[in-house]
Protein backbone atom coordinates (compact mmCIF):
# COMPACT_ATOMS: atom_id res chain seq x y z
CA UNK A 1 0.00 0.00 0.00
CA UNK A 2 2.71 2.44 1.03
CA UNK A 3 4.99 1.55 -1.86
CA UNK A 4 2.08 1.81 -4.27
CA UNK A 5 1.32 5.32 -3.12
CA UNK A 6 4.98 6.27 -3.36
CA UNK A 7 5.05 4.84 -6.86
CA UNK A 8 2.09 6.99 -7.89
CA UNK A 9 3.65 10.05 -6.34
CA UNK A 10 6.90 9.48 -8.16
CA UNK A 11 4.99 9.07 -11.41
CA UNK A 12 3.11 12.33 -10.85
CA UNK A 13 6.29 14.13 -9.92
CA UNK A 14 7.97 12.81 -13.06
CA UNK A 15 5.06 13.96 -15.24
CA UNK A 16 5.29 17.40 -13.71
CA UNK A 17 8.93 17.69 -14.63
CA UNK A 18 8.36 16.32 -18.11
CA UNK A 19 5.69 18.93 -18.81
CA UNK A 20 7.94 21.67 -17.48
CA UNK A 21 10.82 20.47 -19.62
CA UNK A 22 8.60 20.51 -22.69
CA UNK A 23 7.65 24.10 -21.86
CA UNK A 24 11.30 25.04 -21.39
CA UNK A 25 12.14 23.47 -24.75
CA UNK A 26 9.32 25.33 -26.53
CA UNK A 27 10.41 28.61 -25.00
CA UNK A 28 14.12 28.24 -25.63
CA UNK A 29 13.99 26.67 -29.08
CA UNK A 30 13.27 29.85 -31.11
CA UNK A 31 15.95 31.94 -29.34
CA UNK A 32 18.40 29.03 -29.72
CA UNK A 33 18.00 29.17 -33.49
CA UNK A 34 18.66 32.90 -33.48
CA UNK A 35 21.74 32.58 -31.27
CA UNK A 36 23.46 29.85 -33.26
CA UNK A 37 22.74 31.40 -36.64
CA UNK A 38 23.71 34.94 -35.75
CA UNK A 39 27.35 33.82 -35.53
CA UNK A 40 27.38 32.05 -38.89
CA UNK A 41 28.89 33.43 -42.06
CA UNK A 42 26.66 33.44 -45.12
CA UNK A 43 28.44 30.37 -46.51
CA UNK A 44 28.13 28.49 -43.27
CA UNK A 45 24.46 29.38 -43.10
CA UNK A 46 23.78 28.07 -46.59
CA UNK A 47 25.84 24.90 -46.31
CA UNK A 48 25.23 23.77 -42.72
CA UNK A 49 21.98 22.61 -41.11
CA UNK A 50 19.87 25.33 -39.46
CA UNK A 51 20.18 23.72 -36.04
CA UNK A 52 23.95 23.28 -36.09
CA UNK A 53 26.36 25.29 -33.97
CA UNK A 54 28.43 27.98 -35.69
CA UNK A 55 32.09 27.28 -36.47
CA UNK A 56 33.16 30.30 -34.52
CA UNK A 57 31.26 31.83 -31.63
CA UNK A 58 33.50 34.88 -31.86
CA UNK A 59 32.42 35.81 -35.37
CA UNK A 60 30.81 39.18 -34.66
CA UNK A 61 30.80 40.41 -38.24
CA UNK A 62 27.01 40.02 -38.62
CA UNK A 63 26.45 42.04 -35.47
CA UNK A 64 28.74 44.82 -36.58
CA UNK A 65 27.12 44.93 -40.01
CA UNK A 66 23.58 44.92 -38.54
CA UNK A 67 24.42 47.56 -35.96
CA UNK A 68 25.75 49.89 -38.65
CA UNK A 69 23.25 49.23 -41.39
CA UNK A 70 20.21 49.47 -39.11
CA UNK A 71 21.59 52.68 -37.60
CA UNK A 72 21.19 51.13 -34.16
CA UNK A 73 23.45 53.64 -32.44
CA UNK A 74 20.96 56.35 -33.35
CA UNK A 75 18.03 54.03 -32.59
CA UNK A 76 19.26 53.24 -29.08
CA UNK A 77 19.98 56.94 -28.50
CA UNK A 78 16.50 58.04 -29.56
CA UNK A 79 14.87 55.26 -27.56
CA UNK A 80 16.82 56.28 -24.47
CA UNK A 81 15.82 59.94 -24.84
CA UNK A 82 12.15 58.99 -25.13
CA UNK A 83 12.38 56.63 -22.16
CA UNK A 84 14.24 59.14 -19.96
CA UNK A 85 11.86 62.03 -20.64
CA UNK A 86 8.79 59.84 -20.21
CA UNK A 87 10.03 58.39 -16.94
CA UNK A 88 10.94 61.74 -15.38
CA UNK A 89 7.55 63.24 -16.21
CA UNK A 90 5.67 60.10 -15.31
CA UNK A 91 7.27 59.72 -11.92
CA UNK A 92 6.77 63.33 -10.86
CA UNK A 93 3.27 63.70 -12.20
CA UNK A 94 2.22 60.25 -11.00
CA UNK A 95 3.62 60.43 -7.47
CA UNK A 96 2.39 64.01 -6.92
CA UNK A 97 -1.07 63.08 -8.18
CA UNK A 98 -1.23 60.08 -5.90
CA UNK A 99 -0.07 62.16 -2.94
CA UNK A 100 -2.93 64.60 -3.48
CA UNK A 101 -5.52 61.89 -4.11
CA UNK A 102 -4.21 59.35 -1.61
CA UNK A 103 -3.80 61.73 1.33
CA UNK A 104 -6.60 64.27 1.16
CA UNK A 105 -10.34 64.24 0.85
CA UNK A 106 -11.92 66.79 -1.41
CA UNK A 107 -14.99 67.25 -3.49
CA UNK A 108 -14.82 65.47 -6.83
CA UNK A 109 -12.06 63.11 -5.71
CA UNK A 110 -14.24 60.07 -6.28
CA UNK A 111 -15.04 61.32 -9.76
CA UNK A 112 -11.37 61.89 -10.61
CA UNK A 113 -10.29 58.44 -9.42
CA UNK A 114 -13.27 56.96 -11.26
CA UNK A 115 -12.23 58.68 -14.47
CA UNK A 116 -8.77 57.14 -14.20
CA UNK A 117 -10.19 53.68 -13.47
CA UNK A 118 -12.72 53.76 -16.28
CA UNK A 119 -10.13 54.93 -18.80
CA UNK A 120 -8.44 51.52 -18.67
CA UNK A 121 -11.44 50.06 -20.49
CA UNK A 122 -10.97 52.31 -23.52
CA UNK A 123 -8.67 50.37 -25.87
CA UNK A 124 -5.81 52.74 -26.59
CA UNK A 125 -5.46 51.48 -30.11
CA UNK A 126 -8.97 52.67 -31.03
CA UNK A 127 -8.31 56.24 -29.98
CA UNK A 128 -5.25 56.52 -32.21
CA UNK A 129 -7.33 57.82 -35.09
CA UNK A 130 -8.11 60.94 -33.06
CA UNK A 131 -4.87 61.11 -31.07
CA UNK A 132 -2.91 61.20 -34.29
CA UNK A 133 -4.77 64.36 -35.27
CA UNK A 134 -4.25 65.84 -31.80
CA UNK A 135 -0.50 65.28 -31.91
CA UNK A 136 -0.45 66.66 -35.43
CA UNK A 137 -2.42 69.66 -34.22
CA UNK A 138 0.18 70.48 -31.54
CA UNK A 139 2.89 70.04 -34.16
CA UNK A 140 4.56 67.06 -32.51
CA UNK A 141 4.59 64.51 -35.32
CA UNK A 142 8.17 63.85 -36.39
CA UNK A 143 9.27 64.95 -32.93
CA UNK A 144 10.49 62.70 -30.14
CA UNK A 145 8.21 64.64 -27.77
CA UNK A 146 5.10 63.30 -29.54
CA UNK A 147 5.50 59.72 -28.27
CA UNK A 148 6.59 61.09 -24.88
CA UNK A 149 3.33 62.97 -24.57
CA UNK A 150 1.32 59.88 -25.57
CA UNK A 151 3.23 57.66 -23.15
CA UNK A 152 2.58 59.99 -20.21
CA UNK A 153 -0.93 60.92 -21.26
CA UNK A 154 -2.55 57.68 -22.25
CA UNK A 155 -0.90 55.16 -19.96
CA UNK A 156 -1.98 55.22 -16.35
CA UNK A 157 -0.24 52.20 -14.90
CA UNK A 158 1.91 54.37 -12.63
CA UNK A 159 -1.19 55.85 -10.99
CA UNK A 160 -2.36 52.41 -9.87
CA UNK A 161 0.99 51.33 -8.54
CA UNK A 162 1.55 54.57 -6.62
CA UNK A 163 -2.00 54.71 -5.26
CA UNK A 164 -1.68 51.19 -3.94
CA UNK A 165 1.67 51.86 -2.40
CA UNK A 166 0.85 55.18 -0.76
CA UNK A 167 -1.95 53.56 1.25
CA UNK A 168 0.64 51.49 3.08
CA UNK A 169 2.66 54.50 4.20
CA UNK A 170 1.34 55.33 7.69
CA UNK A 171 -0.40 58.69 8.06
CA UNK A 172 1.37 59.25 11.38
CA UNK A 173 4.51 60.15 9.46
CA UNK A 174 2.70 63.05 7.79
CA UNK A 175 1.12 64.12 11.04
CA UNK A 176 4.32 64.25 13.06
CA UNK A 177 6.04 66.16 10.26
CA UNK A 178 3.16 68.64 10.25
CA UNK A 179 3.56 69.12 14.02
CA UNK A 180 7.18 69.96 13.44
CA UNK A 181 6.12 72.65 11.01
CA UNK A 182 6.88 71.05 7.68
CA UNK A 183 4.78 72.27 4.78
CA UNK A 184 2.69 69.75 2.86
CA UNK A 185 4.92 70.25 -0.16
CA UNK A 186 7.93 69.45 1.98
CA UNK A 187 6.20 66.34 3.30
CA UNK A 188 5.61 65.14 -0.24
CA UNK A 189 9.20 65.85 -1.25
CA UNK A 190 11.09 64.64 1.83
CA UNK A 191 8.88 61.90 3.23
CA UNK A 192 6.38 60.51 0.76
CA UNK A 193 8.44 60.56 -2.43
CA UNK A 194 11.48 58.80 -0.90
CA UNK A 195 9.24 56.20 0.73
CA UNK A 196 7.63 55.51 -2.64
CA UNK A 197 11.04 54.39 -3.97
CA UNK A 198 10.16 50.67 -4.40
CA UNK A 199 7.05 51.64 -6.37
CA UNK A 200 9.14 54.07 -8.42
CA UNK A 201 11.66 51.32 -9.18
CA UNK A 202 8.89 49.03 -10.40
CA UNK A 203 7.42 51.77 -12.58
CA UNK A 204 10.82 52.65 -14.04
CA UNK A 205 11.50 49.06 -15.07
CA UNK A 206 8.04 48.21 -16.40
CA UNK A 207 7.77 51.47 -18.35
CA UNK A 208 11.26 51.11 -19.76
CA UNK A 209 10.42 47.66 -21.07
CA UNK A 210 7.02 48.77 -22.39
CA UNK A 211 8.41 51.76 -24.30
CA UNK A 212 11.42 49.83 -25.55
CA UNK A 213 9.10 47.14 -26.91
CA UNK A 214 6.48 49.44 -28.42
CA UNK A 215 6.37 49.41 -32.18
CA UNK A 216 3.11 51.09 -33.01
CA UNK A 217 3.68 54.59 -31.58
CA UNK A 218 7.10 55.19 -33.17
CA UNK A 219 5.97 53.58 -36.43
CA UNK A 220 3.05 55.98 -36.70
CA UNK A 221 4.48 59.15 -35.17
CA UNK A 222 8.19 58.97 -36.04
CA UNK A 223 8.44 57.89 -39.68
CA UNK A 224 11.71 59.74 -40.44
CA UNK A 225 15.04 57.95 -40.38
CA UNK A 226 16.52 60.54 -38.01
CA UNK A 227 13.93 59.54 -35.37
CA UNK A 228 14.41 55.79 -35.70
CA UNK A 229 13.97 53.76 -32.47
CA UNK A 230 14.89 50.14 -31.75
CA UNK A 231 11.63 48.58 -32.97
CA UNK A 232 11.50 50.56 -36.20
CA UNK A 233 15.21 50.06 -36.88
CA UNK A 234 14.66 46.30 -36.81
CA UNK A 235 11.65 46.60 -39.13
CA UNK A 236 13.67 48.58 -41.66
CA UNK A 237 16.63 46.26 -41.40
CA UNK A 238 14.39 43.28 -42.04
CA UNK A 239 12.89 45.01 -45.05
CA UNK A 240 16.34 45.25 -46.65
CA UNK A 241 17.76 41.90 -45.51
CA UNK A 242 14.76 39.57 -45.49
CA UNK A 243 15.81 36.01 -46.26
CA UNK A 244 19.35 36.66 -44.99
CA UNK A 245 18.48 34.93 -41.74
CA UNK A 246 21.99 34.89 -40.28
CA UNK A 247 22.04 38.68 -40.62
CA UNK A 248 18.49 39.16 -39.33
CA UNK A 249 19.27 36.83 -36.41
CA UNK A 250 22.10 39.03 -35.23
CA UNK A 251 19.89 42.14 -35.44
CA UNK A 252 17.18 40.36 -33.43
CA UNK A 253 19.79 39.44 -30.81
CA UNK A 254 20.98 43.03 -30.48
CA UNK A 255 17.41 44.20 -29.91
CA UNK A 256 16.46 41.41 -27.49
CA UNK A 257 19.49 41.35 -25.23
CA UNK A 258 19.04 44.67 -23.35
CA UNK A 259 15.60 43.83 -21.91
CA UNK A 260 16.66 40.24 -21.23
CA UNK A 261 19.57 41.49 -19.12
CA UNK A 262 17.35 44.02 -17.35
CA UNK A 263 14.95 41.18 -16.62
CA UNK A 264 17.59 38.85 -15.20
CA UNK A 265 18.90 41.45 -12.77
CA UNK A 266 15.68 43.20 -11.81
CA UNK A 267 13.16 40.35 -11.95
CA UNK A 268 12.02 41.00 -8.39
CA UNK A 269 10.63 44.43 -9.31
CA UNK A 270 9.12 43.15 -12.52
CA UNK A 271 7.21 40.34 -10.82
CA UNK A 272 6.12 42.74 -8.07
CA UNK A 273 4.80 45.21 -10.64
CA UNK A 274 3.04 42.66 -12.83
CA UNK A 275 1.26 41.05 -9.92
CA UNK A 276 0.35 44.28 -8.10
CA UNK A 277 -0.93 45.80 -11.32
CA UNK A 278 -3.05 42.78 -12.11
CA UNK A 279 -4.28 41.66 -8.71
CA UNK A 280 -5.45 45.12 -7.71
CA UNK B 1 8.40 77.01 0.91
CA UNK B 2 4.71 77.17 1.69
CA UNK B 3 5.03 76.75 5.43
CA UNK B 4 3.77 80.26 6.22
CA UNK B 5 0.38 79.34 4.77
CA UNK B 6 -2.25 77.48 6.76
CA UNK B 7 -2.56 73.75 6.06
CA UNK B 8 -5.97 74.37 4.59
CA UNK B 9 -4.59 76.72 1.98
CA UNK B 10 -1.63 74.42 1.32
CA UNK B 11 -4.04 71.57 0.84
CA UNK B 12 -6.05 73.51 -1.72
CA UNK B 13 -2.90 74.46 -3.62
CA UNK B 14 -1.60 70.88 -3.67
CA UNK B 15 -4.95 69.46 -4.67
CA UNK B 16 -5.09 71.72 -7.70
CA UNK B 17 -1.41 71.81 -8.58
CA UNK B 18 -0.84 68.07 -8.31
CA UNK B 19 -3.94 66.85 -10.10
CA UNK B 20 -4.53 69.33 -12.88
CA UNK B 21 -1.85 68.14 -15.33
CA UNK B 22 -2.55 64.37 -15.10
CA UNK B 23 -6.24 65.13 -15.36
CA UNK B 24 -5.77 67.32 -18.43
CA UNK B 25 -3.65 64.63 -20.07
CA UNK B 26 -6.24 61.97 -19.29
CA UNK B 27 -9.03 64.08 -20.74
CA UNK B 28 -7.00 64.98 -23.83
CA UNK B 29 -5.72 61.51 -24.70
CA UNK B 30 -8.41 59.17 -23.39
CA UNK B 31 -11.80 60.89 -23.08
CA UNK B 32 -11.68 63.56 -25.77
CA UNK B 33 -10.73 60.98 -28.43
CA UNK B 34 -13.51 58.66 -27.28
CA UNK B 35 -16.11 61.43 -27.64
CA UNK B 36 -14.58 62.77 -30.84
CA UNK B 37 -14.60 59.26 -32.34
CA UNK B 38 -18.36 59.06 -31.90
CA UNK B 39 -18.82 62.46 -33.54
CA UNK B 40 -16.50 61.66 -36.47
CA UNK B 41 -18.17 58.30 -36.99
CA UNK B 42 -21.25 60.11 -38.29
CA UNK B 43 -19.26 62.11 -40.85
CA UNK B 44 -17.36 61.39 -44.04
CA UNK B 45 -14.25 63.29 -42.94
CA UNK B 46 -11.11 62.55 -44.97
CA UNK B 47 -8.76 63.70 -42.23
CA UNK B 48 -7.70 66.85 -44.02
CA UNK B 49 -10.50 69.04 -45.30
CA UNK B 50 -12.00 71.56 -42.87
CA UNK B 51 -15.60 70.50 -43.48
CA UNK B 52 -16.94 67.32 -42.00
CA UNK B 53 -20.17 66.39 -43.65
CA UNK B 54 -22.80 64.71 -41.48
CA UNK B 55 -23.89 61.46 -43.10
CA UNK B 56 -25.88 59.81 -40.32
CA UNK B 57 -25.56 56.05 -39.87
CA UNK B 58 -23.92 55.43 -43.27
CA UNK B 59 -20.54 54.44 -41.80
CA UNK B 60 -22.12 52.00 -39.39
CA UNK B 61 -24.17 50.43 -42.19
CA UNK B 62 -20.92 50.03 -44.10
CA UNK B 63 -19.16 48.40 -41.12
CA UNK B 64 -21.84 45.78 -40.62
CA UNK B 65 -22.83 45.13 -44.24
CA UNK B 66 -19.40 45.00 -45.86
CA UNK B 67 -17.97 41.52 -45.26
CA UNK B 68 -14.51 42.96 -45.94
CA UNK B 69 -14.83 44.90 -42.70
CA UNK B 70 -16.91 43.07 -40.11
CA UNK B 71 -15.99 39.67 -41.55
CA UNK B 72 -12.41 40.29 -40.50
CA UNK B 73 -13.44 39.35 -36.95
CA UNK B 74 -13.35 35.75 -38.24
CA UNK B 75 -9.57 36.08 -38.19
CA UNK B 76 -9.63 37.37 -34.63
CA UNK B 77 -11.49 34.22 -33.58
CA UNK B 78 -8.28 32.18 -33.88
CA UNK B 79 -6.66 34.41 -31.27
CA UNK B 80 -9.57 33.85 -28.92
CA UNK B 81 -9.41 30.06 -29.27
CA UNK B 82 -5.65 29.99 -28.73
CA UNK B 83 -6.09 32.48 -25.87
CA UNK B 84 -8.32 30.01 -24.02
CA UNK B 85 -5.72 27.26 -24.44
CA UNK B 86 -3.13 29.75 -23.24
CA UNK B 87 -5.12 30.37 -20.04
CA UNK B 88 -5.58 26.66 -19.36
CA UNK B 89 -1.84 26.11 -19.75
CA UNK B 90 -1.16 29.12 -17.54
CA UNK B 91 -3.38 27.75 -14.76
CA UNK B 92 -1.78 24.31 -15.12
CA UNK B 93 1.77 25.65 -14.82
CA UNK B 94 0.81 28.06 -12.05
CA UNK B 95 -0.58 25.16 -10.01
CA UNK B 96 2.59 23.17 -10.74
CA UNK B 97 4.85 25.98 -9.64
CA UNK B 98 2.77 26.48 -6.53
CA UNK B 99 3.35 22.89 -5.44
CA UNK B 100 6.44 21.30 -3.92
CA UNK B 101 8.98 21.34 -6.69
CA UNK B 102 12.68 21.88 -7.19
CA UNK B 103 13.76 24.82 -9.32
CA UNK B 104 10.45 26.69 -9.09
CA UNK B 105 12.06 30.11 -9.38
CA UNK B 106 14.07 29.04 -12.40
CA UNK B 107 10.98 27.77 -14.21
CA UNK B 108 9.04 30.92 -13.39
CA UNK B 109 11.92 33.05 -14.65
CA UNK B 110 12.10 31.14 -17.90
CA UNK B 111 8.38 30.84 -18.65
CA UNK B 112 7.90 34.57 -18.14
CA UNK B 113 10.92 35.53 -20.27
CA UNK B 114 9.11 35.90 -23.64
CA UNK B 115 6.80 38.55 -22.18
CA UNK B 116 9.60 41.10 -21.76
CA UNK B 117 11.13 40.65 -25.22
CA UNK B 118 10.67 43.21 -27.99
CA UNK B 119 7.55 42.44 -30.04
CA UNK B 120 9.11 43.18 -33.42
CA UNK B 121 12.07 40.95 -32.56
CA UNK B 122 9.68 38.19 -31.45
CA UNK B 123 7.75 38.52 -34.71
CA UNK B 124 10.86 38.05 -36.85
CA UNK B 125 12.14 35.34 -34.52
CA UNK B 126 9.05 33.37 -35.43
CA UNK B 127 9.31 34.46 -39.02
CA UNK B 128 12.43 32.34 -38.99
CA UNK B 129 10.88 29.47 -37.04
CA UNK B 130 7.96 29.28 -39.47
CA UNK B 131 9.92 29.89 -42.67
CA UNK B 132 8.94 27.22 -45.18
CA UNK B 133 12.30 26.28 -46.65
CA UNK B 134 14.87 27.41 -44.09
CA UNK B 135 12.63 27.47 -41.02
CA UNK B 136 13.61 25.58 -37.91
CA UNK B 137 10.16 24.14 -37.25
CA UNK B 138 10.06 22.35 -40.60
CA UNK B 139 13.66 21.23 -40.06
CA UNK B 140 12.74 19.64 -36.73
CA UNK B 141 9.62 18.03 -38.20
CA UNK B 142 11.80 16.64 -40.98
CA UNK B 143 14.15 15.08 -38.43
CA UNK B 144 11.19 13.16 -36.99
CA UNK B 145 10.08 12.12 -40.45
CA UNK B 146 6.97 14.32 -40.37
CA UNK B 147 5.75 16.47 -43.27
CA UNK B 148 8.27 19.28 -43.42
CA UNK B 149 7.11 21.52 -46.23
CA UNK B 150 4.18 23.22 -44.57
CA UNK B 151 3.86 26.89 -45.40
CA UNK B 152 2.94 28.00 -41.87
CA UNK B 153 2.50 31.65 -42.71
CA UNK B 154 1.35 31.17 -46.27
CA UNK B 155 -1.78 29.12 -45.75
CA UNK B 156 -5.03 31.04 -45.74
CA UNK B 157 -6.73 28.37 -43.68
CA UNK B 158 -4.45 28.38 -40.65
CA UNK B 159 -2.20 31.41 -40.85
CA UNK B 160 -4.18 32.99 -37.99
CA UNK B 161 -3.58 29.98 -35.76
CA UNK B 162 0.12 30.12 -36.57
CA UNK B 163 0.19 33.80 -35.62
CA UNK B 164 -1.93 33.25 -32.52
CA UNK B 165 0.49 30.57 -31.34
CA UNK B 166 3.17 33.25 -31.26
CA UNK B 167 0.89 35.12 -28.86
CA UNK B 168 0.67 32.01 -26.73
CA UNK B 169 4.45 31.73 -26.60
CA UNK B 170 4.69 35.38 -25.66
CA UNK B 171 1.93 35.80 -23.08
CA UNK B 172 1.38 32.42 -21.41
CA UNK B 173 4.07 33.21 -18.83
CA UNK B 174 2.42 36.52 -18.02
CA UNK B 175 -0.94 34.87 -17.35
CA UNK B 176 0.85 32.21 -15.34
CA UNK B 177 2.61 34.74 -13.10
CA UNK B 178 -0.70 36.48 -12.43
CA UNK B 179 -2.39 33.16 -11.57
CA UNK B 180 0.56 32.15 -9.46
CA UNK B 181 0.34 35.34 -7.40
CA UNK B 182 -3.33 34.62 -6.77
CA UNK B 183 -2.58 31.02 -5.77
CA UNK B 184 0.13 32.08 -3.38
CA UNK B 185 -2.31 34.36 -1.59
CA UNK B 186 -4.56 31.40 -0.65
CA UNK B 187 -3.74 30.41 2.97
CA UNK B 188 -1.96 27.05 3.11
CA UNK B 189 -3.90 25.81 6.16
CA UNK B 190 -7.11 25.51 4.12
CA UNK B 191 -5.39 22.82 2.01
CA UNK B 192 -4.01 21.12 5.08
CA UNK B 193 -7.44 21.01 6.69
CA UNK B 194 -8.93 19.59 3.49
CA UNK B 195 -6.20 16.95 3.28
CA UNK B 196 -6.92 15.87 6.84
CA UNK B 197 -10.60 15.52 5.92
CA UNK B 198 -9.51 13.22 3.13
CA UNK B 199 -9.90 15.49 0.10
CA UNK B 200 -8.04 14.40 -3.03
CA UNK B 201 -5.79 16.74 -4.96
CA UNK B 202 -8.43 17.23 -7.63
CA UNK B 203 -11.13 17.90 -5.04
CA UNK B 204 -9.10 20.61 -3.36
CA UNK B 205 -8.35 22.13 -6.75
CA UNK B 206 -12.03 22.35 -7.65
CA UNK B 207 -13.34 23.26 -4.20
CA UNK B 208 -10.57 25.50 -2.86
CA UNK B 209 -8.28 26.71 -5.62
CA UNK B 210 -10.80 27.63 -8.32
CA UNK B 211 -13.21 29.62 -6.11
CA UNK B 212 -10.27 31.53 -4.66
CA UNK B 213 -8.86 32.60 -8.02
CA UNK B 214 -12.24 33.39 -9.55
CA UNK B 215 -11.56 37.11 -9.90
CA UNK B 216 -8.17 36.49 -11.44
CA UNK B 217 -9.68 34.10 -13.97
CA UNK B 218 -12.18 36.83 -14.74
CA UNK B 219 -9.40 39.36 -15.24
CA UNK B 220 -7.35 37.03 -17.44
CA UNK B 221 -10.42 36.13 -19.49
CA UNK B 222 -11.14 39.80 -20.05
CA UNK B 223 -7.56 40.34 -21.14
CA UNK B 224 -7.79 37.32 -23.45
CA UNK B 225 -11.00 38.42 -25.14
CA UNK B 226 -9.99 42.05 -25.55
CA UNK B 227 -6.51 40.96 -26.60
CA UNK B 228 -8.08 38.83 -29.33
CA UNK B 229 -10.30 41.71 -30.46
CA UNK B 230 -7.42 44.18 -30.52
CA UNK B 231 -4.60 42.01 -31.88
CA UNK B 232 -2.35 43.95 -34.19
CA UNK B 233 1.41 43.95 -33.97
CA UNK B 234 2.53 40.40 -34.80
CA UNK B 235 0.43 40.02 -37.99
CA UNK B 236 1.23 43.60 -38.98
CA UNK B 237 4.97 43.00 -38.75
CA UNK B 238 5.11 39.43 -39.97
CA UNK B 239 2.50 38.92 -42.69
CA UNK B 240 1.18 42.45 -43.38
CA UNK B 241 -2.23 40.79 -43.35
CA UNK B 242 -1.35 38.25 -46.04
CA UNK B 243 -1.70 35.87 -47.75
CA UNK B 244 -4.46 37.65 -49.67
CA UNK B 245 -5.74 39.42 -46.57
CA UNK B 246 -6.28 36.16 -44.69
CA UNK B 247 -4.50 37.38 -41.56
CA UNK B 248 -5.79 40.95 -41.46
CA UNK B 249 -7.21 41.86 -38.10
CA UNK B 250 -9.88 44.42 -37.25
CA UNK B 251 -7.38 46.91 -35.82
CA UNK B 252 -5.22 46.61 -38.94
CA UNK B 253 -8.33 47.42 -40.97
CA UNK B 254 -9.04 50.49 -38.84
CA UNK B 255 -5.53 51.87 -39.23
CA UNK B 256 -5.48 51.14 -42.94
CA UNK B 257 -8.85 52.82 -43.43
CA UNK B 258 -7.69 55.94 -41.58
CA UNK B 259 -4.05 56.34 -42.49
CA UNK B 260 -3.89 54.83 -45.97
CA UNK B 261 -7.33 55.50 -47.39
CA UNK B 262 -7.90 58.69 -45.40
CA UNK B 263 -11.41 57.62 -44.56
CA UNK B 264 -11.48 58.91 -40.99
CA UNK B 265 -15.25 58.79 -40.72
CA UNK B 266 -15.42 55.07 -41.47
CA UNK B 267 -12.33 54.35 -39.35
CA UNK B 268 -13.97 56.18 -36.44
CA UNK B 269 -17.14 54.13 -36.79
CA UNK B 270 -15.03 50.95 -36.76
CA UNK B 271 -13.23 52.17 -33.64
CA UNK B 272 -16.54 52.89 -31.92
CA UNK B 273 -17.76 49.38 -32.78
CA UNK B 274 -14.59 47.91 -31.23
CA UNK B 275 -14.96 50.10 -28.15
CA UNK B 276 -18.57 49.03 -27.68
CA UNK B 277 -17.58 45.38 -28.12
CA UNK B 278 -14.93 45.65 -25.41
CA UNK B 279 -17.31 47.31 -22.97
CA UNK B 280 -19.98 44.73 -23.83
CA UNK B 281 -17.58 41.86 -23.19
CA UNK B 282 -16.77 43.33 -19.80
CA UNK B 283 -20.46 43.77 -19.01
CA UNK B 284 -21.51 40.28 -20.10
CA UNK B 285 -18.62 38.69 -18.25
CA UNK B 286 -19.42 40.62 -15.07
CA UNK B 287 -23.05 39.60 -15.31
CA UNK B 288 -22.44 35.88 -15.81
CA UNK B 289 -19.62 35.55 -13.34
CA UNK B 290 -21.54 37.41 -10.66
CA UNK B 291 -24.54 35.20 -11.30
CA UNK B 292 -22.34 32.08 -11.22
CA UNK B 293 -20.91 33.14 -7.91
CA UNK B 294 -24.46 33.33 -6.59
Coordinates of N, CA and C in Angstrom, one line a residue, chain A residues 129, chain B residues 45-47 59 62-63 66 68-69 72 248-271:
Chain A
X129 N -6.8 57.1 -33.9 CA -7.3 57.8 -35.1 C -7.4 59.3 -34.7
Chain B
X45 N -15.5 62.5 -43.0 CA -14.2 63.3 -42.9 C -13.1 62.5 -43.6
X46 N -12.3 63.2 -44.3 CA -11.1 62.5 -45.0 C -9.8 62.8 -44.2
X47 N -9.9 63.5 -43.1 CA -8.8 63.7 -42.2 C -8.0 65.0 -42.5
X59 N -21.8 55.2 -42.1 CA -20.5 54.4 -41.8 C -20.8 53.1 -41.1
X62 N -22.1 50.6 -43.4 CA -20.9 50.0 -44.1 C -20.2 49.0 -43.3
X63 N -19.9 49.3 -42.0 CA -19.2 48.4 -41.1 C -19.8 47.0 -41.0
X66 N -20.5 45.4 -45.0 CA -19.4 45.0 -45.9 C -18.6 43.9 -45.2
X68 N -15.9 42.6 -46.0 CA -14.5 43.0 -45.9 C -14.1 43.6 -44.6
X69 N -15.1 44.2 -44.0 CA -14.8 44.9 -42.7 C -15.2 44.0 -41.5
X72 N -13.8 40.5 -40.9 CA -12.4 40.3 -40.5 C -12.3 39.7 -39.1
X248 N -5.5 39.6 -41.9 CA -5.8 40.9 -41.5 C -6.6 40.9 -40.2
X249 N -6.4 41.8 -39.3 CA -7.2 41.9 -38.1 C -8.0 43.2 -38.1
X250 N -9.0 43.3 -37.2 CA -9.9 44.4 -37.3 C -9.1 45.7 -37.0
X251 N -8.2 45.7 -36.1 CA -7.4 46.9 -35.8 C -6.5 47.3 -37.0
X252 N -6.0 46.3 -37.7 CA -5.2 46.6 -38.9 C -6.1 47.3 -39.9
X253 N -7.4 46.8 -40.1 CA -8.3 47.4 -41.0 C -8.6 48.9 -40.6
X254 N -8.8 49.1 -39.3 CA -9.0 50.5 -38.8 C -7.9 51.4 -39.3
X255 N -6.7 51.0 -39.0 CA -5.5 51.9 -39.2 C -5.3 52.1 -40.7
X256 N -5.6 51.0 -41.5 CA -5.5 51.1 -42.9 C -6.5 52.1 -43.5
X257 N -7.8 52.0 -43.0 CA -8.8 52.8 -43.4 C -8.5 54.3 -43.1
X258 N -8.0 54.6 -41.9 CA -7.7 55.9 -41.6 C -6.4 56.5 -42.3
X259 N -5.3 55.7 -42.1 CA -4.1 56.3 -42.5 C -3.6 56.1 -43.9
X260 N -4.2 55.0 -44.6 CA -3.9 54.8 -46.0 C -5.0 55.3 -46.9
X261 N -6.2 55.1 -46.5 CA -7.3 55.5 -47.4 C -8.0 56.8 -47.0
X262 N -7.4 57.4 -45.9 CA -7.9 58.7 -45.4 C -9.4 58.7 -45.2
X263 N -10.0 57.6 -44.8 CA -11.4 57.6 -44.6 C -11.6 57.6 -43.0
X264 N -11.4 58.8 -42.5 CA -11.5 58.9 -41.0 C -12.9 58.6 -40.4
X265 N -13.9 59.0 -41.2 CA -15.2 58.8 -40.7 C -15.5 57.3 -40.5
X266 N -15.2 56.5 -41.6 CA -15.4 55.1 -41.5 C -14.5 54.5 -40.4
X267 N -13.3 54.9 -40.4 CA -12.3 54.3 -39.3 C -12.8 54.6 -37.9
X268 N -13.4 55.8 -37.7 CA -14.0 56.2 -36.4 C -15.1 55.3 -36.1
X269 N -16.0 55.0 -37.1 CA -17.1 54.1 -36.8 C -16.6 52.7 -36.4
X270 N -15.6 52.3 -37.1 CA -15.0 51.0 -36.8 C -14.5 51.0 -35.3
X271 N -13.8 52.1 -35.0 CA -13.2 52.2 -33.6 C -14.3 52.2 -32.6

